[in-house]
Amino acid sequence: MTILKEMLAYLVFVAIVGLLSAWPDYKLLNDDRAIISIVFSHAGQRMGDCRMLTQEELNKLPPNMRKPNDCPRERYPIEVKLLSGDSLLYSAVLPPSGIWSDGKSSVYQRIEVEARRHELHMTMVDSERTSGYDYVLERTLDVQPGQNLVIQFNEERKSFVVE
């Protein structure tokens, strides 16, 4: 009798697990929606120019610290904007990482959009520039329902990449 009760308990457990694995239905997105993901890390320009040290300045430094150039460590924050037509989808000023603000600025942003044709205009400023942009992406894309469109920044080519 105990084995029968145990088998019945296992059967009920398996039925509940099977039911919960198929119900309720879960959809990440509605049928008419898609996702645009902005994912990259990029180091802004240095806040200042490197300068050559004089021989007198080099002599004052310990031997292991003697390098001919003195470059500032701190970097500019990067400013990223993404527009679809005239509507602003994302805008952020991202500070550099690190204790000395000398690392890369990182962005990971998921934006839910309507699945349709989008005229994407993405800009990034990574310098002291006050007008204009350092990098620009302009592309017209047909975004399909359920699609996850990823925008990255290629450091070697110094340009945005859409996948």
XYZ file of C-alpha atoms in Angstrom:
163
model
C 0.000 0.000 0.000
C 2.877 2.401 0.768
C 4.424 1.859 -2.661
C 1.096 2.664 -4.308
C 0.769 5.928 -2.371
C 4.350 6.828 -3.229
C 3.768 6.145 -6.932
C 0.568 8.201 -6.853
C 2.452 11.119 -5.215
C 5.165 10.935 -7.922
C 2.512 10.817 -10.646
C 0.760 13.910 -9.252
C 4.130 15.703 -8.980
C 5.053 14.853 -12.608
C 1.615 15.985 -13.808
C 1.965 19.343 -12.013
C 5.475 19.893 -13.388
C 4.286 18.969 -16.889
C 1.328 21.342 -16.622
C 3.471 24.249 -15.396
C 6.029 23.707 -18.161
C 3.391 24.318 -20.841
C 0.997 26.697 -19.097
C 0.580 29.630 -18.735
C 1.898 30.899 -22.063
C 4.675 33.464 -21.754
C 5.691 35.866 -24.487
C 8.730 38.066 -24.213
C 7.245 40.493 -26.753
C 3.915 41.168 -28.332
C 3.543 40.040 -31.948
C 4.078 43.566 -33.325
C 7.181 44.414 -31.251
C 10.951 43.979 -31.586
C 14.053 44.867 -29.553
C 16.988 47.087 -30.392
C 19.975 46.421 -28.130
C 22.895 48.837 -27.778
C 25.886 46.919 -26.410
C 29.484 48.127 -26.340
C 32.368 49.498 -24.286
C 34.440 52.380 -25.597
C 37.141 54.571 -24.069
C 36.716 58.294 -24.619
C 39.593 60.526 -25.700
C 42.149 61.535 -23.076
C 41.487 64.838 -21.301
C 44.622 66.558 -22.493
C 47.631 66.012 -24.689
C 50.741 64.045 -23.854
C 53.877 66.072 -23.301
C 57.538 65.166 -23.511
C 59.379 65.333 -20.193
C 62.652 67.217 -20.030
C 65.811 65.433 -18.979
C 65.731 67.338 -15.683
C 62.184 66.105 -14.963
C 63.177 62.534 -15.858
C 66.162 62.672 -13.488
C 63.863 63.634 -10.590
C 61.796 60.487 -11.087
C 62.712 57.062 -9.684
C 64.373 54.851 -12.358
C 61.343 52.581 -12.704
C 59.043 55.574 -13.374
C 61.109 57.183 -16.124
C 59.191 57.313 -19.343
C 59.641 60.070 -21.902
C 55.950 61.011 -22.153
C 53.579 62.290 -19.506
C 49.992 61.598 -20.538
C 46.899 62.422 -18.489
C 44.949 59.349 -17.392
C 41.460 60.803 -17.200
C 39.142 60.299 -20.173
C 36.080 62.125 -21.438
C 32.674 60.547 -20.848
C 30.918 59.356 -23.975
C 27.557 60.723 -25.072
C 25.337 58.297 -27.001
C 22.027 59.045 -28.735
C 19.752 56.822 -30.813
C 16.854 58.229 -32.813
C 14.295 56.548 -35.022
C 13.057 59.213 -37.378
C 12.313 62.168 -35.101
C 11.688 60.173 -31.922
C 14.476 59.794 -29.359
C 14.874 56.145 -28.346
C 17.944 56.458 -26.093
C 20.198 59.200 -24.804
C 22.903 58.940 -22.140
C 26.174 60.435 -20.979
C 28.294 57.524 -19.779
C 31.215 58.235 -17.433
C 34.504 56.364 -17.809
C 35.106 53.485 -15.421
C 37.976 53.145 -12.998
C 39.220 54.956 -9.914
C 41.059 57.507 -12.042
C 38.249 57.761 -14.636
C 40.626 56.231 -17.155
C 38.676 53.157 -18.250
C 36.068 52.406 -20.835
C 32.501 53.669 -20.730
C 30.000 50.844 -21.156
C 26.445 50.734 -22.402
C 23.949 47.874 -22.384
C 20.482 49.061 -23.248
C 17.475 47.147 -24.582
C 14.796 49.216 -26.270
C 11.429 47.763 -27.223
C 10.217 49.194 -30.529
C 7.408 48.679 -32.996
C 8.263 46.139 -35.699
C 8.397 48.254 -38.864
C 10.808 50.243 -41.017
C 13.056 52.436 -38.857
C 15.349 55.228 -39.990
C 18.003 54.849 -37.304
C 20.341 57.724 -36.509
C 22.931 56.931 -33.822
C 25.607 59.345 -32.669
C 28.487 59.240 -30.221
C 30.781 61.954 -28.859
C 33.920 60.795 -27.049
C 35.949 64.021 -26.993
C 35.762 67.633 -25.875
C 33.662 68.446 -28.950
C 30.779 70.807 -28.208
C 29.039 70.605 -31.595
C 28.744 67.758 -34.069
C 29.609 64.121 -33.457
C 32.703 61.942 -33.476
C 30.863 58.870 -34.818
C 27.566 58.605 -36.711
C 25.434 55.698 -37.909
C 22.577 56.345 -40.318
C 20.721 53.331 -41.588
C 17.207 52.428 -42.681
C 16.224 48.952 -41.509
C 13.115 46.802 -41.686
C 12.780 45.453 -38.161
C 10.797 42.211 -38.059
C 8.447 41.133 -35.234
C 10.385 39.353 -32.484
C 13.760 40.422 -33.909
C 16.603 41.478 -31.611
C 18.669 44.033 -33.510
C 22.092 44.632 -31.909
C 24.142 47.809 -32.357
C 27.820 47.573 -31.368
C 30.892 49.744 -31.820
C 33.870 48.219 -33.645
C 37.080 49.607 -32.092
C 39.300 48.580 -35.021
C 37.175 50.203 -37.729
C 36.003 53.040 -35.446
C 32.403 52.638 -36.587
C 29.050 51.269 -35.472
C 28.060 47.755 -36.508
C 24.444 46.549 -36.788
C 23.782 42.830 -36.477
